[in-house]
CSV table of C-alpha atoms and ligand atoms in Angstrom, one decimal:
chain,number,residue,atom,x,y,z
A,60,UNK,CA,0.0,0.0,0.0
A,61,UNK,CA,1.3,3.5,-0.9
A,62,UNK,CA,2.8,5.4,2.0
A,63,UNK,CA,1.3,8.8,2.6
A,64,UNK,CA,3.6,9.8,5.5
A,65,UNK,CA,6.8,8.5,6.9
A,66,UNK,CA,8.5,10.0,10.0
A,67,UNK,CA,11.9,8.5,10.9
A,68,UNK,CA,13.8,9.2,14.1
A,69,UNK,CA,12.4,12.7,14.4
A,70,UNK,CA,13.9,14.9,17.0
A,71,UNK,CA,13.0,18.4,18.0
A,72,UNK,CA,14.3,18.8,21.5
A,73,UNK,CA,13.1,21.7,23.6
A,74,UNK,CA,14.6,20.3,26.8
A,75,UNK,CA,15.9,16.9,27.9
A,76,UNK,CA,12.3,15.9,28.6
A,77,UNK,CA,10.2,18.0,26.2
A,78,UNK,CA,9.6,18.1,22.5
A,79,UNK,CA,10.0,15.2,20.1
A,80,UNK,CA,12.9,13.0,21.2
A,81,UNK,CA,13.2,10.3,18.6
A,82,UNK,CA,9.8,9.4,17.0
A,83,UNK,CA,9.1,7.2,14.0
A,84,UNK,CA,5.7,6.7,12.5
A,85,UNK,CA,4.1,5.7,9.2
A,86,UNK,CA,0.8,6.4,7.7
A,87,UNK,CA,-0.3,4.3,4.7
A,88,UNK,CA,-2.9,5.2,2.1
A,89,UNK,CA,-6.3,4.2,3.3
A,90,UNK,CA,-5.2,4.3,7.0
A,91,UNK,CA,-6.5,6.3,9.9
A,92,UNK,CA,-3.6,6.4,12.3
A,93,UNK,CA,-4.3,7.8,15.8
A,94,UNK,CA,-1.7,9.3,18.0
A,95,UNK,CA,-2.4,9.3,21.7
A,96,UNK,CA,-0.5,10.6,24.7
A,97,UNK,CA,-0.8,12.7,27.8
A,98,UNK,CA,-0.6,16.5,27.7
A,99,UNK,CA,2.9,17.5,26.7
A,100,UNK,CA,3.8,14.1,25.2
A,101,UNK,CA,4.9,15.8,22.0
A,102,UNK,CA,2.0,15.1,19.6
A,103,UNK,CA,1.4,18.6,18.4
A,104,UNK,CA,5.2,19.2,18.0
A,105,UNK,CA,5.4,16.1,15.8
A,106,UNK,CA,2.4,17.2,13.7
A,107,UNK,CA,3.8,20.7,13.3
A,108,UNK,CA,7.1,19.1,12.1
A,109,UNK,CA,5.2,17.1,9.5
A,110,UNK,CA,3.7,20.3,8.2
A,111,UNK,CA,7.0,22.2,8.2
A,112,UNK,CA,5.8,24.5,11.0
A,113,UNK,CA,8.7,23.5,13.2
A,114,UNK,CA,12.1,22.4,11.9
A,115,UNK,CA,13.5,19.1,13.1
A,116,UNK,CA,16.9,19.0,14.8
A,117,UNK,CA,17.4,15.6,13.2
A,118,UNK,CA,15.4,12.8,11.5
A,119,UNK,CA,13.3,12.9,8.4
A,120,UNK,CA,9.7,13.4,7.3
A,121,UNK,CA,8.6,12.1,3.9
A,122,UNK,CA,5.2,13.0,2.4
A,123,UNK,CA,4.2,10.7,-0.4
A,124,UNK,CA,7.7,9.4,-0.4
A,125,UNK,CA,9.2,12.9,-0.9
A,126,UNK,CA,11.5,14.5,1.7
A,127,UNK,CA,9.7,17.4,3.4
A,128,UNK,CA,12.1,20.1,2.0
A,129,UNK,CA,11.5,18.8,-1.5
A,130,UNK,CA,7.7,18.5,-1.5
A,131,UNK,CA,6.6,20.7,-4.4
A,132,UNK,CA,4.3,23.6,-3.6
A,133,UNK,CA,1.5,22.0,-5.6
A,134,UNK,CA,1.6,18.8,-3.5
A,135,UNK,CA,0.8,20.8,-0.3
A,136,UNK,CA,-2.6,21.5,-1.8
A,137,UNK,CA,-3.2,17.7,-1.3
A,138,UNK,CA,-2.5,18.0,2.4
A,139,UNK,CA,-5.3,18.9,4.7
A,140,UNK,CA,-4.5,20.0,8.3
A,141,UNK,CA,-6.0,21.3,11.4
A,142,UNK,CA,-3.4,22.3,14.0
A,143,UNK,CA,-3.7,24.8,16.9
A,144,UNK,CA,-6.5,27.0,15.6
A,145,UNK,CA,-8.9,26.1,12.9
A,146,UNK,CA,-8.1,27.8,9.5
A,147,UNK,CA,-10.4,30.9,9.1
A,148,UNK,CA,-10.1,34.6,8.3
A,149,UNK,CA,-12.0,36.1,11.2
A,150,UNK,CA,-13.7,39.0,9.3
A,151,UNK,CA,-14.9,36.8,6.4
A,152,UNK,CA,-18.0,34.7,6.4
A,153,UNK,CA,-18.2,30.9,6.5
A,154,UNK,CA,-18.9,30.4,2.8
A,155,UNK,CA,-16.2,32.8,1.7
A,156,UNK,CA,-13.7,31.2,4.0
A,157,UNK,CA,-14.4,27.8,2.5
A,158,UNK,CA,-14.2,29.2,-1.0
A,159,UNK,CA,-10.8,30.6,-0.2
A,160,UNK,CA,-9.7,27.2,1.3
A,161,UNK,CA,-10.9,25.4,-1.8
A,162,UNK,CA,-9.0,27.8,-4.1
A,163,UNK,CA,-5.9,27.6,-2.0
A,164,UNK,CA,-6.1,23.8,-2.4
A,165,UNK,CA,-6.5,24.3,-6.2
A,166,UNK,CA,-10.0,23.1,-6.6
A,167,UNK,CA,-10.8,24.0,-10.2
A,168,UNK,CA,-12.5,27.4,-10.5
A,169,UNK,CA,-15.7,26.0,-12.0
A,170,UNK,CA,-16.0,23.5,-9.2
A,171,UNK,CA,-15.5,25.8,-6.2
A,172,UNK,CA,-19.1,26.8,-5.6
A,173,UNK,CA,-20.5,23.2,-5.7
A,174,UNK,CA,-17.6,22.0,-3.6
A,175,UNK,CA,-18.2,24.7,-1.0
A,176,UNK,CA,-22.0,24.0,-0.9
A,177,UNK,CA,-21.4,20.3,-0.4
A,178,UNK,CA,-18.9,21.0,2.4
A,179,UNK,CA,-21.3,23.4,4.1
A,180,UNK,CA,-24.0,20.8,4.0
A,181,UNK,CA,-21.8,18.0,5.1
A,182,UNK,CA,-20.4,19.8,8.1
A,183,UNK,CA,-23.8,21.2,9.2
A,184,UNK,CA,-22.6,24.8,8.4
A,185,UNK,CA,-25.4,25.7,6.1
A,186,UNK,CA,-27.2,27.8,8.7
A,187,UNK,CA,-24.0,29.8,9.2
A,188,UNK,CA,-22.9,30.5,5.6
A,189,UNK,CA,-23.2,34.3,6.1
A,190,UNK,CA,-21.7,34.4,9.6
A,191,UNK,CA,-18.3,35.9,10.1
A,192,UNK,CA,-15.8,33.3,11.3
A,193,UNK,CA,-15.0,35.5,14.3
A,194,UNK,CA,-18.5,35.2,15.6
A,195,UNK,CA,-19.0,31.5,15.1
A,196,UNK,CA,-19.3,29.3,18.2
A,197,UNK,CA,-16.2,27.3,19.1
A,198,UNK,CA,-17.7,24.1,17.8
A,199,UNK,CA,-18.7,25.7,14.5
A,200,UNK,CA,-15.3,27.2,14.1
A,201,UNK,CA,-13.9,23.7,14.5
A,202,UNK,CA,-16.4,22.4,11.9
A,203,UNK,CA,-15.2,25.2,9.5
A,204,UNK,CA,-11.6,24.2,10.1
A,205,UNK,CA,-12.4,20.6,9.4
A,206,UNK,CA,-14.4,21.5,6.3
A,207,UNK,CA,-11.4,23.5,5.1
A,208,UNK,CA,-9.0,20.6,5.8
A,209,UNK,CA,-11.1,18.2,3.8
A,210,UNK,CA,-12.5,20.5,1.1
A,211,UNK,CA,-10.3,19.3,-1.7
A,212,UNK,CA,-10.2,15.6,-0.8
A,213,UNK,CA,-6.6,15.5,0.6
A,214,UNK,CA,-4.1,12.6,0.1
A,215,UNK,CA,-2.9,13.3,3.6
A,216,UNK,CA,-4.8,14.8,6.5
A,217,UNK,CA,-3.0,15.9,9.8
A,218,UNK,CA,-5.5,16.7,12.5
A,219,UNK,CA,-4.6,17.7,16.0
A,220,UNK,CA,-7.4,17.1,18.5
A,221,UNK,CA,-10.1,17.4,15.8
A,222,UNK,CA,-13.0,16.5,18.2
A,223,UNK,CA,-12.2,19.6,20.3
A,224,UNK,CA,-15.4,21.6,20.8
A,225,UNK,CA,-17.5,19.3,18.6
A,226,UNK,CA,-21.0,18.2,19.7
A,227,UNK,CA,-21.9,14.5,19.2
A,228,UNK,CA,-23.3,15.2,15.7
A,229,UNK,CA,-20.0,16.8,14.8
A,230,UNK,CA,-18.0,13.9,16.2
A,231,UNK,CA,-20.1,11.5,14.0
A,232,UNK,CA,-19.6,13.7,11.0
A,233,UNK,CA,-15.8,13.7,11.7
A,234,UNK,CA,-15.7,10.0,12.2
A,235,UNK,CA,-17.5,9.4,8.9
A,236,UNK,CA,-15.2,11.9,7.1
A,237,UNK,CA,-12.1,10.2,8.4
A,238,UNK,CA,-13.4,6.8,7.2
A,239,UNK,CA,-14.6,8.1,3.9
A,240,UNK,CA,-11.4,9.9,3.0
A,241,UNK,CA,-9.3,6.9,4.1
A,242,UNK,CA,-11.4,4.5,2.1
A,243,UNK,CA,-10.8,6.8,-1.0
A,244,UNK,CA,-7.1,6.4,-0.4
A,245,UNK,CA,-6.1,9.2,1.9
A,246,UNK,CA,-3.8,8.7,4.9
A,247,UNK,CA,-4.9,10.4,8.1
A,248,UNK,CA,-2.8,11.2,11.2
A,249,UNK,CA,-5.0,12.3,14.0
A,250,UNK,CA,-4.3,13.0,17.7
A,251,UNK,CA,-6.8,12.6,20.4
A,252,UNK,CA,-7.3,12.2,24.1
A,253,UNK,CA,-10.5,10.3,23.8
A,254,UNK,CA,-9.5,6.6,23.8
A,255,UNK,CA,-13.1,5.4,23.3
A,256,UNK,CA,-13.5,7.7,20.3
A,257,UNK,CA,-10.2,6.7,18.8
A,258,UNK,CA,-11.1,3.1,19.0
A,259,UNK,CA,-14.1,3.8,16.8
A,260,UNK,CA,-12.2,5.4,13.9
A,261,UNK,CA,-8.6,4.3,14.0
A,262,UNK,CA,-7.0,1.5,12.1
A,263,UNK,CA,-3.8,1.9,14.1
A,264,UNK,CA,-3.1,3.6,17.4
A,265,UNK,CA,0.4,4.8,18.4
A,266,UNK,CA,1.2,5.8,21.9
A,267,UNK,CA,3.5,8.7,22.5
A,268,UNK,CA,5.2,9.4,25.8
A,269,UNK,CA,7.9,12.0,26.6
A,270,UNK,CA,8.6,12.6,22.9
A,271,UNK,CA,8.8,9.0,21.8
A,272,UNK,CA,6.4,6.6,20.2
A,273,UNK,CA,6.5,3.8,22.8
A,274,UNK,CA,4.0,1.3,21.6
A,275,UNK,CA,0.9,0.5,19.5
A,276,UNK,CA,-2.5,-0.3,20.9
A,277,UNK,CA,-5.0,-2.5,19.2
A,278,UNK,CA,-8.1,-0.5,18.4
A,279,UNK,CA,-10.2,-3.6,18.9
A,280,UNK,CA,-8.7,-4.1,22.4
A,281,UNK,CA,-11.2,-4.5,25.2
A,282,UNK,CA,-9.7,-2.2,27.8
A,283,UNK,CA,-7.7,0.5,26.0
A,284,UNK,CA,-7.6,2.8,29.0
A,285,UNK,CA,-6.0,0.2,31.2
A,286,UNK,CA,-3.5,-0.8,28.5
A,287,UNK,CA,-2.6,2.8,27.8
A,288,UNK,CA,-1.8,3.6,31.4
A,289,UNK,CA,0.1,0.3,31.8
A,290,UNK,CA,2.3,1.2,28.8
A,291,UNK,CA,3.0,4.7,30.2
A,292,UNK,CA,3.9,3.3,33.6
A,293,UNK,CA,6.2,0.7,32.1
A,294,UNK,CA,7.9,3.4,29.9
A,295,UNK,CA,8.3,5.8,32.8
A,296,UNK,CA,9.8,3.1,35.0
A,297,UNK,CA,12.2,2.1,32.3
A,298,UNK,CA,13.3,5.7,31.8
A,299,UNK,CA,13.8,6.1,35.6
A,300,UNK,CA,16.0,3.0,35.6
A,301,UNK,CA,18.0,4.3,32.6
A,302,UNK,CA,18.4,7.7,34.4
A,303,UNK,CA,19.7,6.0,37.5
A,304,UNK,CA,22.1,3.8,35.6
B,603,ATP,N1,8.0,26.3,21.2
B,603,ATP,C1,8.3,25.6,22.3
B,603,ATP,N2,9.3,26.0,23.1
B,603,ATP,C2,9.6,25.3,24.2
B,603,ATP,N3,8.9,24.2,24.6
B,603,ATP,C3,7.9,23.8,23.8
B,603,ATP,C4,7.5,24.5,22.6
B,603,ATP,N4,6.5,23.8,22.0
B,603,ATP,C5,6.2,22.8,22.8
B,603,ATP,N5,7.1,22.8,23.9
B,603,ATP,C6,7.1,21.7,25.0
B,603,ATP,O1,7.2,20.5,24.3
B,603,ATP,C7,6.4,19.5,25.0
B,603,ATP,C8,5.5,18.8,24.0
B,603,ATP,O2,4.5,19.8,23.7
B,603,ATP,P1,3.3,19.4,22.6
B,603,ATP,O3,2.4,20.6,22.5
B,603,ATP,O4,3.9,18.9,21.4
B,603,ATP,O5,2.6,18.2,23.4
B,603,ATP,P2,1.1,17.6,23.1
B,603,ATP,O6,1.4,16.1,23.2
B,603,ATP,O7,0.6,18.1,21.9
B,603,ATP,O8,0.3,18.1,24.4
B,603,ATP,P3,-1.3,18.4,24.5
B,603,ATP,O9,-1.9,17.0,24.6
B,603,ATP,O10,-1.3,19.1,25.8
B,603,ATP,O11,-1.7,19.2,23.4
B,603,ATP,C9,5.7,20.2,26.2
B,603,ATP,O12,6.5,20.0,27.3
B,603,ATP,C10,5.8,21.7,25.7
B,603,ATP,O13,5.8,22.5,26.8
């Protein structure tokens, strides 16, 4: 299966215990790959590195097999992302924001209007088409960010805590969008703190702790929470032993 994303031995060290400290991870076409970890584990930093928003000290990122610094500008239009704050120009309304997102992602001019209408409908934003992004509720801003990330049918989507602020209907729409885009061949890297939710949409779950990917969890596992904390405890104990040696 084609590889959408490959991260190898990525390091971005903010301190001896903070940042990304040697992380490797792959996302294949058709795969929803979830990244879970406690606050401060390094998930956002790793995702920012994938998108070129932070520079790695060492290690490599390949998108579609191409090293990050050689990914052509046009290929970035095939990457959807939602990191930190949802994409939106605050003084522009929802429909116009989505139209801009579609054009930035090189949706053909003649298809922009229909693409935007479909996205508004899909993400439940139709009642808010004329509302300025700045005055949208938090959840609807998140929906707008997700609509923008998916508007052009990306080959790779990188989503940091995409359920943040979403109501149950939004979570279902997101889950279906992840599955649908993966089934059409996209690779999806998604971080989350909600283990039960992750188990519903992920094909693979990687656990991150103190800057490293320490293990995988089986999404079909029966007690993910217990397994997750057991892995963290083991890893922390191991690191304590190494520190004392
Ligand atoms: N620009 C920065 N300068 C210094 N330290 C940073 C910087 N960005 C992140 N860090 C630190 O790196 C560590 C990892 O942060 P990061 O935001 O990647 O974690 P996270 O797993 O996404 O956490 P959360 O679940 O809380 O979003 C944290 O200790 C954070 O304080």
